[in-house]
Amino acid sequence: MNPPALLPLDDAHARHAAESIGRLRRVLQGVLFGQNDLIDLVIVGVLARGHVLLEGLPGLGKTELVKGMARALDLKHKRVQFTPDLLPGDITGNPVLEEVDGRRAFTFQPGPVFANILLADEINRASPKTQSALLEAMQERCVTVMGQTHPLPNPFLVLATQNPIELEGTYPLPEAQLDRFLFKVDVPAASVETLERIVLEREIGVPPEVPCVIDAHALTTLQDEVRRVYMPPPVANFIARLVAATAPTNPLAAGVRYGASPRAALALSAAARARGLCQGRINASYEDVRDVALPVLRHRLVLDYGARLEGLTPDGIVARLLDAVPAHDKPLPTSLKAAKV
Amino acid sequence: MPIDTNLARDPAGAAHWERRARLLAAEINAGWWLSSWLPTALVIGIAGTFALLWARWQAVELVPFAWGAIGVALVVAGVAAWFTSRPRFESVGSARVLLEERLGLHARLSSAAAGVGDWPGRRIDLDGRWPVRVRATRPVMLLALVGTMLAAAMAIPVADAGAFRRRSIEAPADAEIVSKWIDELQREKAIDERSAGAVQERIEEILERPRDAWYEHATLEAAGTLREQTAAELAALARNLAAAEQAAASLAASPSSTASSEKQRDSQALAAAARQLALGGMRPAGDAGEKLGKEAAEALADLSPEQLRELAAALRANRSKLKAALAKAANFDLAALGPESDCEGCKPCGTCKECRDGKPCKKGACAACSRAGRGGINRGPGEAPMKAGAEEDLGATRRELVTAPTDIERSAAGELLDVVDAEHAVDESAYAGPQAGGNIAPTADGGGPSRVDNLLPREQDAVRRFFK
């Protein structure tokens, strides 16, 4: 039985949502200087109920961004520094033997995963067992300990980071687990202007003032409104063709060993809707898909050895696919050419 | 989770953008149709060019049909191109995608078409933002090429082979002339059907040859020979008719007192003429033919005077028809038929000295016979071709007249020769001369050339050298 149809979002609601998101964006831009694209993607990830994997050097402001977002959204946030000796219970929580009513019994002590926003720092340093515990929580949005399932708070967002250097003793996330992240975002180094502004406006040990602009309820409402953003069939077709083009059998995806999964298509759809709402629109568009395609797909493509030896990167392949796969999938006759608009 | 799209908004905007989408789809579909039709049109143009050239070469009347066939082929190719290019045709929905993507409408048209949200404003400036640009160079060049080829096919000078086939080649002049002679002679009933049929068969034999060979030397020579032979046979017919007529008239007019030798000679002359008429290539028709055919040549002399007179009249009438027909037909030398013998039947008185001497009675002679110049050695000079005159037809094989020198004493014998390639034109009807006192036999050839020599020019030179 099909679920009941959602009412589409109307323009007024979309505009109101966009204004709220704009306020959040502006606040976060005051927290993290010169990383507007990163902020936008994180906001989109939050609205799309996705998790974001941030990859960048230490000290670029990832933790500040998470803290700032938690304050701006008035959400509970936790930070876990992943190490090789970190155990799953250190994240999910452990049963503790306590005396209750004269009887000794195990009571569940929730771990740091029980927060609205969890910053999993250097996630690739934990053992695969620990990683899988977190990734299960990310996917199921609940934790099961000793047969008891404990739901995670709503909203729940994991912002994990990876350090692209110092790879010795790390456990790179397997592809199946990477697939659970909505985005993988490369955090770029700050520009001179950004650094200058940081120097002028920040001090070590003094966190910036971050006002609360959206509460948890409003955030949940926004997330619901993202679901009501209309996905036109041509845009859905574009997403499908884009994801299908990542298949190794496709000549455009030469060098790809494993392509994107249907989960990638769902992720693209959700991200495109969220981005459409951020723009104040009631529908997703081809432009939204193009904008979120790179962070959605880059960690879902596994390249073969030859491609890696040639220096190909997932980013390059996704960019090639975006150039090659048009929104309008039919060719034009030779007597016509597409106009450059 | 699906979104309820059962919401229709702004029908005016919908009509505006749907019209644009249909227009764009039509433009793209026309492009597909054109790209499918043009190669075929080029092939048809090439084939049509050759068809037009062929039609102009072989049958000009087929040119409109060739144009029609080209037009039909182009139309059929257009229909076929529509069917073959149809799978690639753009739908309105697909055109809408192209339109909204190129115009940066963020899939608003597709959403609105699905009933979600309003249609974009109708005032969006489309100038210079139409999703496709026409590349007309290739289609225009191909169409121009086809048009140029077809126009060239009509403009290039082409020989009309049909006209070449339809050209009229006239039969050789001699054959035409002989045919006219025979036609006129048949119309006047001057010769019998068999004679005419034989000549016509020979004409047909000549004309049965390929037209292109009508003017070859052999054909012309055959036609010329036919003309000469026919003319000779007609002349012989005329002469024999005249001789028979004269003999018959003479026998009919001879009184019983006339010497038997004279009668015998007339009878022989009549019989000889009758035999010649029977054996000749041309035989008389009508009464003359019937009367001559009824009796044996030797028995004609036994006819009664009345029958002889009728025979003479019939022969005379036949000769008159012969002359009249040949005069109408033209191109016939009537002189070759001999002098007119219009003897109306002489009636000897039987009492005069000539009657007693067996000579023609001057008193009883008819008006025609009593005129002077009737030929014979005692009846005037006649027509002697040997005469001094202007040299003509030098080198010809048929007739050559040599100019006589002013001083005839110094001229060589060969210089006075007249060479005629013809048979002797002996006037056998000429007066045989006085009968009494012995006959002069043979009589002179009054009216004919006194000397005829068949010498070739080199033989003439040999004669000249001999006399020098």
PDB file of N, CA and C in Angstrom, chain A residues 85-172:
ATOM      1  N   ASP A  85      42.111   2.602  20.147  1.00  0.00           N
ATOM      2  CA  ASP A  85      41.645   1.783  21.274  1.00  0.00           C
ATOM      3  C   ASP A  85      40.236   2.128  21.695  1.00  0.00           C
ATOM      4  N   LEU A  86      39.557   2.929  20.906  1.00  0.00           N
ATOM      5  CA  LEU A  86      38.165   3.281  21.218  1.00  0.00           C
ATOM      6  C   LEU A  86      37.278   2.072  20.975  1.00  0.00           C
ATOM      7  N   LEU A  87      36.392   1.801  21.950  1.00  0.00           N
ATOM      8  CA  LEU A  87      35.510   0.655  21.834  1.00  0.00           C
ATOM      9  C   LEU A  87      34.122   1.110  21.425  1.00  0.00           C
ATOM     10  N   PRO A  88      33.326   0.210  20.864  1.00  0.00           N
ATOM     11  CA  PRO A  88      31.986   0.615  20.466  1.00  0.00           C
ATOM     12  C   PRO A  88      31.183   1.173  21.624  1.00  0.00           C
ATOM     13  N   GLY A  89      31.377   0.556  22.808  1.00  0.00           N
ATOM     14  CA  GLY A  89      30.609   1.049  23.944  1.00  0.00           C
ATOM     15  C   GLY A  89      30.978   2.466  24.322  1.00  0.00           C
ATOM     16  N   ASP A  90      32.183   2.865  23.976  1.00  0.00           N
ATOM     17  CA  ASP A  90      32.570   4.238  24.261  1.00  0.00           C
ATOM     18  C   ASP A  90      31.760   5.242  23.469  1.00  0.00           C
ATOM     19  N   ILE A  91      31.137   4.745  22.429  1.00  0.00           N
ATOM     20  CA  ILE A  91      30.319   5.647  21.600  1.00  0.00           C
ATOM     21  C   ILE A  91      28.839   5.449  21.909  1.00  0.00           C
ATOM     22  N   THR A  92      28.459   4.189  21.898  1.00  0.00           N
ATOM     23  CA  THR A  92      27.029   3.943  22.055  1.00  0.00           C
ATOM     24  C   THR A  92      26.589   4.026  23.515  1.00  0.00           C
ATOM     25  N   GLY A  93      27.492   3.732  24.405  1.00  0.00           N
ATOM     26  CA  GLY A  93      27.116   3.686  25.817  1.00  0.00           C
ATOM     27  C   GLY A  93      27.256   2.262  26.325  1.00  0.00           C
ATOM     28  N   ASN A  94      27.353   2.128  27.606  1.00  0.00           N
ATOM     29  CA  ASN A  94      27.594   0.823  28.205  1.00  0.00           C
ATOM     30  C   ASN A  94      26.569   0.524  29.313  1.00  0.00           C
ATOM     31  N   PRO A  95      26.311  -0.732  29.504  1.00  0.00           N
ATOM     32  CA  PRO A  95      25.498  -1.070  30.669  1.00  0.00           C
ATOM     33  C   PRO A  95      26.361  -1.010  31.946  1.00  0.00           C
ATOM     34  N   VAL A  96      25.812  -0.388  32.927  1.00  0.00           N
ATOM     35  CA  VAL A  96      26.552  -0.205  34.188  1.00  0.00           C
ATOM     36  C   VAL A  96      25.784  -0.932  35.289  1.00  0.00           C
ATOM     37  N   LEU A  97      26.552  -1.669  36.080  1.00  0.00           N
ATOM     38  CA  LEU A  97      25.922  -2.404  37.167  1.00  0.00           C
ATOM     39  C   LEU A  97      25.627  -1.424  38.304  1.00  0.00           C
ATOM     40  N   GLU A  98      24.393  -1.284  38.607  1.00  0.00           N
ATOM     41  CA  GLU A  98      23.978  -0.330  39.635  1.00  0.00           C
ATOM     42  C   GLU A  98      23.010  -1.036  40.602  1.00  0.00           C
ATOM     43  N   GLU A  99      22.936  -0.462  41.747  1.00  0.00           N
ATOM     44  CA  GLU A  99      21.996  -1.001  42.728  1.00  0.00           C
ATOM     45  C   GLU A  99      20.745  -0.144  42.683  1.00  0.00           C
ATOM     46  N   VAL A 100      19.684  -0.807  42.316  1.00  0.00           N
ATOM     47  CA  VAL A 100      18.412  -0.099  42.204  1.00  0.00           C
ATOM     48  C   VAL A 100      17.393  -0.833  43.058  1.00  0.00           C
ATOM     49  N   ASP A 101      16.859  -0.143  43.959  1.00  0.00           N
ATOM     50  CA  ASP A 101      15.862  -0.712  44.858  1.00  0.00           C
ATOM     51  C   ASP A 101      16.419  -1.949  45.566  1.00  0.00           C
ATOM     52  N   GLY A 102      17.637  -1.871  45.965  1.00  0.00           N
ATOM     53  CA  GLY A 102      18.270  -2.944  46.708  1.00  0.00           C
ATOM     54  C   GLY A 102      18.709  -4.090  45.833  1.00  0.00           C
ATOM     55  N   ARG A 103      18.491  -3.950  44.575  1.00  0.00           N
ATOM     56  CA  ARG A 103      18.918  -5.021  43.674  1.00  0.00           C
ATOM     57  C   ARG A 103      19.974  -4.463  42.734  1.00  0.00           C
ATOM     58  N   ARG A 104      20.880  -5.323  42.404  1.00  0.00           N
ATOM     59  CA  ARG A 104      21.890  -4.907  41.451  1.00  0.00           C
ATOM     60  C   ARG A 104      21.405  -5.237  40.035  1.00  0.00           C
ATOM     61  N   ALA A 105      21.481  -4.300  39.211  1.00  0.00           N
ATOM     62  CA  ALA A 105      21.024  -4.520  37.819  1.00  0.00           C
ATOM     63  C   ALA A 105      21.828  -3.630  36.882  1.00  0.00           C
ATOM     64  N   PHE A 106      21.831  -4.081  35.651  1.00  0.00           N
ATOM     65  CA  PHE A 106      22.515  -3.261  34.646  1.00  0.00           C
ATOM     66  C   PHE A 106      21.586  -2.159  34.145  1.00  0.00           C
ATOM     67  N   THR A 107      22.105  -0.991  34.201  1.00  0.00           N
ATOM     68  CA  THR A 107      21.362   0.122  33.596  1.00  0.00           C
ATOM     69  C   THR A 107      22.224   0.699  32.466  1.00  0.00           C
ATOM     70  N   PHE A 108      21.536   1.126  31.416  1.00  0.00           N
ATOM     71  CA  PHE A 108      22.238   1.627  30.229  1.00  0.00           C
ATOM     72  C   PHE A 108      22.713   3.054  30.455  1.00  0.00           C
ATOM     73  N   GLN A 109      23.993   3.220  30.284  1.00  0.00           N
ATOM     74  CA  GLN A 109      24.574   4.559  30.384  1.00  0.00           C
ATOM     75  C   GLN A 109      24.797   5.067  28.964  1.00  0.00           C
ATOM     76  N   PRO A 110      23.975   5.998  28.433  1.00  0.00           N
ATOM     77  CA  PRO A 110      24.092   6.424  27.035  1.00  0.00           C
ATOM     78  C   PRO A 110      25.468   7.018  26.747  1.00  0.00           C
ATOM     79  N   GLY A 111      25.937   6.712  25.598  1.00  0.00           N
ATOM     80  CA  GLY A 111      27.220   7.234  25.172  1.00  0.00           C
ATOM     81  C   GLY A 111      27.054   8.566  24.457  1.00  0.00           C
ATOM     82  N   PRO A 112      28.157   9.065  23.927  1.00  0.00           N
ATOM     83  CA  PRO A 112      28.086  10.374  23.252  1.00  0.00           C
ATOM     84  C   PRO A 112      27.237  10.380  21.998  1.00  0.00           C
ATOM     85  N   VAL A 113      26.899   9.192  21.510  1.00  0.00           N
ATOM     86  CA  VAL A 113      26.084   9.176  20.289  1.00  0.00           C
ATOM     87  C   VAL A 113      24.692   9.722  20.557  1.00  0.00           C
ATOM     88  N   PHE A 114      24.319   9.735  21.829  1.00  0.00           N
ATOM     89  CA  PHE A 114      22.996  10.257  22.162  1.00  0.00           C
ATOM     90  C   PHE A 114      23.060  11.776  22.248  1.00  0.00           C
ATOM     91  N   ALA A 115      23.184  12.371  21.134  1.00  0.00           N
ATOM     92  CA  ALA A 115      23.183  13.831  21.012  1.00  0.00           C
ATOM     93  C   ALA A 115      22.533  14.169  19.684  1.00  0.00           C
ATOM     94  N   ASN A 116      22.183  15.440  19.495  1.00  0.00           N
ATOM     95  CA  ASN A 116      21.605  15.829  18.201  1.00  0.00           C
ATOM     96  C   ASN A 116      22.689  15.921  17.146  1.00  0.00           C
ATOM     97  N   ILE A 117      23.810  16.438  17.562  1.00  0.00           N
ATOM     98  CA  ILE A 117      24.911  16.555  16.619  1.00  0.00           C
ATOM     99  C   ILE A 117      26.135  15.916  17.248  1.00  0.00           C
ATOM    100  N   LEU A 118      26.693  14.950  16.513  1.00  0.00           N
ATOM    101  CA  LEU A 118      27.871  14.253  17.011  1.00  0.00           C
ATOM    102  C   LEU A 118      29.024  14.549  16.064  1.00  0.00           C
ATOM    103  N   LEU A 119      30.106  15.033  16.634  1.00  0.00           N
ATOM    104  CA  LEU A 119      31.297  15.261  15.835  1.00  0.00           C
ATOM    105  C   LEU A 119      32.235  14.091  16.070  1.00  0.00           C
ATOM    106  N   ALA A 120      32.377  13.255  15.060  1.00  0.00           N
ATOM    107  CA  ALA A 120      33.260  12.089  15.166  1.00  0.00           C
ATOM    108  C   ALA A 120      34.576  12.474  14.542  1.00  0.00           C
ATOM    109  N   ASP A 121      35.493  12.854  15.404  1.00  0.00           N
ATOM    110  CA  ASP A 121      36.753  13.393  14.913  1.00  0.00           C
ATOM    111  C   ASP A 121      37.707  12.273  14.541  1.00  0.00           C
ATOM    112  N   GLU A 122      38.266  12.389  13.361  1.00  0.00           N
ATOM    113  CA  GLU A 122      39.219  11.403  12.841  1.00  0.00           C
ATOM    114  C   GLU A 122      38.666   9.996  12.972  1.00  0.00           C
ATOM    115  N   ILE A 123      37.547   9.798  12.337  1.00  0.00           N
ATOM    116  CA  ILE A 123      36.810   8.537  12.438  1.00  0.00           C
ATOM    117  C   ILE A 123      37.614   7.365  11.901  1.00  0.00           C
ATOM    118  N   ASN A 124      38.563   7.653  11.034  1.00  0.00           N
ATOM    119  CA  ASN A 124      39.317   6.567  10.429  1.00  0.00           C
ATOM    120  C   ASN A 124      40.417   6.041  11.365  1.00  0.00           C
ATOM    121  N   ARG A 125      40.542   6.621  12.546  1.00  0.00           N
ATOM    122  CA  ARG A 125      41.542   6.119  13.475  1.00  0.00           C
ATOM    123  C   ARG A 125      40.974   5.020  14.379  1.00  0.00           C
ATOM    124  N   ALA A 126      39.657   4.913  14.446  1.00  0.00           N
ATOM    125  CA  ALA A 126      39.056   3.871  15.277  1.00  0.00           C
ATOM    126  C   ALA A 126      39.077   2.543  14.521  1.00  0.00           C
ATOM    127  N   SER A 127      38.916   1.478  15.309  1.00  0.00           N
ATOM    128  CA  SER A 127      38.918   0.161  14.687  1.00  0.00           C
ATOM    129  C   SER A 127      37.626  -0.022  13.889  1.00  0.00           C
ATOM    130  N   PRO A 128      37.640  -0.918  12.961  1.00  0.00           N
ATOM    131  CA  PRO A 128      36.418  -1.130  12.179  1.00  0.00           C
ATOM    132  C   PRO A 128      35.237  -1.493  13.036  1.00  0.00           C
ATOM    133  N   LYS A 129      35.446  -2.205  14.102  1.00  0.00           N
ATOM    134  CA  LYS A 129      34.340  -2.586  14.969  1.00  0.00           C
ATOM    135  C   LYS A 129      33.665  -1.352  15.551  1.00  0.00           C
ATOM    136  N   THR A 130      34.484  -0.429  16.007  1.00  0.00           N
ATOM    137  CA  THR A 130      33.944   0.809  16.581  1.00  0.00           C
ATOM    138  C   THR A 130      33.269   1.648  15.502  1.00  0.00           C
ATOM    139  N   GLN A 131      33.930   1.683  14.347  1.00  0.00           N
ATOM    140  CA  GLN A 131      33.332   2.451  13.230  1.00  0.00           C
ATOM    141  C   GLN A 131      31.957   1.893  12.891  1.00  0.00           C
ATOM    142  N   SER A 132      31.890   0.565  12.840  1.00  0.00           N
ATOM    143  CA  SER A 132      30.612  -0.029  12.441  1.00  0.00           C
ATOM    144  C   SER A 132      29.529   0.261  13.472  1.00  0.00           C
ATOM    145  N   ALA A 133      29.920   0.351  14.748  1.00  0.00           N
ATOM    146  CA  ALA A 133      28.923   0.679  15.762  1.00  0.00           C
ATOM    147  C   ALA A 133      28.338   2.067  15.518  1.00  0.00           C
ATOM    148  N   LEU A 134      29.196   2.974  15.178  1.00  0.00           N
ATOM    149  CA  LEU A 134      28.708   4.331  14.911  1.00  0.00           C
ATOM    150  C   LEU A 134      27.865   4.359  13.633  1.00  0.00           C
ATOM    151  N   LEU A 135      28.358   3.649  12.643  1.00  0.00           N
ATOM    152  CA  LEU A 135      27.656   3.703  11.358  1.00  0.00           C
ATOM    153  C   LEU A 135      26.284   3.037  11.454  1.00  0.00           C
ATOM    154  N   GLU A 136      26.180   2.014  12.335  1.00  0.00           N
ATOM    155  CA  GLU A 136      24.872   1.410  12.533  1.00  0.00           C
ATOM    156  C   GLU A 136      23.921   2.413  13.168  1.00  0.00           C
ATOM    157  N   ALA A 137      24.440   3.154  14.135  1.00  0.00           N
ATOM    158  CA  ALA A 137      23.606   4.181  14.770  1.00  0.00           C
ATOM    159  C   ALA A 137      23.188   5.248  13.767  1.00  0.00           C
ATOM    160  N   MET A 138      24.129   5.586  12.871  1.00  0.00           N
ATOM    161  CA  MET A 138      23.812   6.595  11.848  1.00  0.00           C
ATOM    162  C   MET A 138      22.683   6.112  10.941  1.00  0.00           C
ATOM    163  N   GLN A 139      22.750   4.828  10.581  1.00  0.00           N
ATOM    164  CA  GLN A 139      21.767   4.312   9.643  1.00  0.00           C
ATOM    165  C   GLN A 139      20.425   4.066  10.316  1.00  0.00           C
ATOM    166  N   GLU A 140      20.469   3.403  11.503  1.00  0.00           N
ATOM    167  CA  GLU A 140      19.224   2.989  12.143  1.00  0.00           C
ATOM    168  C   GLU A 140      18.648   4.077  13.043  1.00  0.00           C
ATOM    169  N   ARG A 141      19.502   5.041  13.398  1.00  0.00           N
ATOM    170  CA  ARG A 141      19.092   6.114  14.315  1.00  0.00           C
ATOM    171  C   ARG A 141      18.600   5.524  15.649  1.00  0.00           C
ATOM    172  N   CYS A 142      19.217   4.447  16.013  1.00  0.00           N
ATOM    173  CA  CYS A 142      18.949   3.857  17.323  1.00  0.00           C
ATOM    174  C   CYS A 142      20.143   2.987  17.716  1.00  0.00           C
ATOM    175  N   VAL A 143      20.220   2.666  18.968  1.00  0.00           N
ATOM    176  CA  VAL A 143      21.336   1.869  19.481  1.00  0.00           C
ATOM    177  C   VAL A 143      20.750   0.700  20.245  1.00  0.00           C
ATOM    178  N   THR A 144      21.285  -0.463  20.000  1.00  0.00           N
ATOM    179  CA  THR A 144      20.802  -1.645  20.703  1.00  0.00           C
ATOM    180  C   THR A 144      21.938  -2.163  21.575  1.00  0.00           C
ATOM    181  N   VAL A 145      21.688  -2.203  22.861  1.00  0.00           N
ATOM    182  CA  VAL A 145      22.688  -2.677  23.820  1.00  0.00           C
ATOM    183  C   VAL A 145      22.012  -3.696  24.723  1.00  0.00           C
ATOM    184  N   MET A 146      22.612  -4.837  24.767  1.00  0.00           N
ATOM    185  CA  MET A 146      22.092  -5.924  25.600  1.00  0.00           C
ATOM    186  C   MET A 146      20.610  -6.170  25.322  1.00  0.00           C
ATOM    187  N   GLY A 147      20.318  -6.192  24.060  1.00  0.00           N
ATOM    188  CA  GLY A 147      18.949  -6.523  23.655  1.00  0.00           C
ATOM    189  C   GLY A 147      17.968  -5.394  23.764  1.00  0.00           C
ATOM    190  N   GLN A 148      18.419  -4.303  24.270  1.00  0.00           N
ATOM    191  CA  GLN A 148      17.499  -3.163  24.402  1.00  0.00           C
ATOM    192  C   GLN A 148      17.849  -2.117  23.346  1.00  0.00           C
ATOM    193  N   THR A 149      16.845  -1.673  22.655  1.00  0.00           N
ATOM    194  CA  THR A 149      17.033  -0.662  21.625  1.00  0.00           C
ATOM    195  C   THR A 149      16.757   0.702  22.204  1.00  0.00           C
ATOM    196  N   HIS A 150      17.683   1.566  21.974  1.00  0.00           N
ATOM    197  CA  HIS A 150      17.546   2.933  22.491  1.00  0.00           C
ATOM    198  C   HIS A 150      17.551   3.897  21.317  1.00  0.00           C
ATOM    199  N   PRO A 151      16.426   4.575  21.075  1.00  0.00           N
ATOM    200  CA  PRO A 151      16.394   5.518  19.945  1.00  0.00           C
ATOM    201  C   PRO A 151      17.249   6.728  20.208  1.00  0.00           C
ATOM    202  N   LEU A 152      17.804   7.213  19.120  1.00  0.00           N
ATOM    203  CA  LEU A 152      18.642   8.401  19.218  1.00  0.00           C
ATOM    204  C   LEU A 152      17.754   9.626  19.148  1.00  0.00           C
ATOM    205  N   PRO A 153      18.229  10.733  19.683  1.00  0.00           N
ATOM    206  CA  PRO A 153      17.387  11.938  19.640  1.00  0.00           C
ATOM    207  C   PRO A 153      17.172  12.410  18.214  1.00  0.00           C
ATOM    208  N   ASN A 154      16.115  13.126  18.054  1.00  0.00           N
ATOM    209  CA  ASN A 154      15.776  13.664  16.728  1.00  0.00           C
ATOM    210  C   ASN A 154      15.842  15.193  16.804  1.00  0.00           C
ATOM    211  N   PRO A 155      16.489  15.868  15.975  1.00  0.00           N
ATOM    212  CA  PRO A 155      17.277  15.356  14.865  1.00  0.00           C
ATOM    213  C   PRO A 155      18.610  14.782  15.312  1.00  0.00           C
ATOM    214  N   PHE A 156      19.156  13.948  14.451  1.00  0.00           N
ATOM    215  CA  PHE A 156      20.438  13.334  14.748  1.00  0.00           C
ATOM    216  C   PHE A 156      21.334  13.494  13.523  1.00  0.00           C
ATOM    217  N   LEU A 157      22.477  14.078  13.778  1.00  0.00           N
ATOM    218  CA  LEU A 157      23.389  14.362  12.676  1.00  0.00           C
ATOM    219  C   LEU A 157      24.798  14.025  13.100  1.00  0.00           C
ATOM    220  N   VAL A 158      25.487  13.309  12.289  1.00  0.00           N
ATOM    221  CA  VAL A 158      26.897  12.987  12.549  1.00  0.00           C
ATOM    222  C   VAL A 158      27.747  13.757  11.561  1.00  0.00           C
ATOM    223  N   LEU A 159      28.654  14.479  12.129  1.00  0.00           N
ATOM    224  CA  LEU A 159      29.668  15.135  11.303  1.00  0.00           C
ATOM    225  C   LEU A 159      30.989  14.456  11.632  1.00  0.00           C
ATOM    226  N   ALA A 160      31.450  13.616  10.720  1.00  0.00           N
ATOM    227  CA  ALA A 160      32.692  12.893  10.938  1.00  0.00           C
ATOM    228  C   ALA A 160      33.803  13.567  10.158  1.00  0.00           C
ATOM    229  N   THR A 161      34.979  13.452  10.718  1.00  0.00           N
ATOM    230  CA  THR A 161      36.109  14.052  10.008  1.00  0.00           C
ATOM    231  C   THR A 161      37.146  12.986   9.733  1.00  0.00           C
ATOM    232  N   GLN A 162      37.877  13.225   8.660  1.00  0.00           N
ATOM    233  CA  GLN A 162      39.016  12.375   8.323  1.00  0.00           C
ATOM    234  C   GLN A 162      40.198  13.280   8.074  1.00  0.00           C
ATOM    235  N   ASN A 163      41.358  12.815   8.531  1.00  0.00           N
ATOM    236  CA  ASN A 163      42.573  13.570   8.295  1.00  0.00           C
ATOM    237  C   ASN A 163      43.295  12.937   7.117  1.00  0.00           C
ATOM    238  N   PRO A 164      43.464  13.660   6.070  1.00  0.00           N
ATOM    239  CA  PRO A 164      44.088  13.053   4.890  1.00  0.00           C
ATOM    240  C   PRO A 164      45.579  12.821   5.064  1.00  0.00           C
ATOM    241  N   ILE A 165      46.180  13.262   6.140  1.00  0.00           N
ATOM    242  CA  ILE A 165      47.597  12.999   6.396  1.00  0.00           C
ATOM    243  C   ILE A 165      47.696  12.074   7.611  1.00  0.00           C
ATOM    244  N   GLU A 166      48.885  11.665   7.904  1.00  0.00           N
ATOM    245  CA  GLU A 166      49.128  10.756   9.030  1.00  0.00           C
ATOM    246  C   GLU A 166      48.233   9.533   8.935  1.00  0.00           C
ATOM    247  N   LEU A 167      48.356   8.828   7.809  1.00  0.00           N
ATOM    248  CA  LEU A 167      47.485   7.701   7.570  1.00  0.00           C
ATOM    249  C   LEU A 167      47.989   6.403   8.209  1.00  0.00           C
ATOM    250  N   GLU A 168      49.163   6.433   8.806  1.00  0.00           N
ATOM    251  CA  GLU A 168      49.661   5.224   9.445  1.00  0.00           C
ATOM    252  C   GLU A 168      48.809   4.890  10.656  1.00  0.00           C
ATOM    253  N   GLY A 169      48.476   3.597  10.773  1.00  0.00           N
ATOM    254  CA  GLY A 169      47.685   3.165  11.908  1.00  0.00           C
ATOM    255  C   GLY A 169      46.237   3.557  11.820  1.00  0.00           C
ATOM    256  N   THR A 170      45.771   3.879  10.655  1.00  0.00           N
ATOM    257  CA  THR A 170      44.353   4.227  10.491  1.00  0.00           C
ATOM    258  C   THR A 170      43.615   3.074   9.845  1.00  0.00           C
ATOM    259  N   TYR A 171      42.306   3.130   9.946  1.00  0.00           N
ATOM    260  CA  TYR A 171      41.441   2.121   9.335  1.00  0.00           C
ATOM    261  C   TYR A 171      40.482   2.856   8.383  1.00  0.00           C
ATOM    262  N   PRO A 172      40.902   2.939   7.144  1.00  0.00           N
ATOM    263  CA  PRO A 172      40.022   3.661   6.210  1.00  0.00           C
ATOM    264  C   PRO A 172      38.644   3.032   6.179  1.00  0.00           C
TER     265      PRO A 172
END
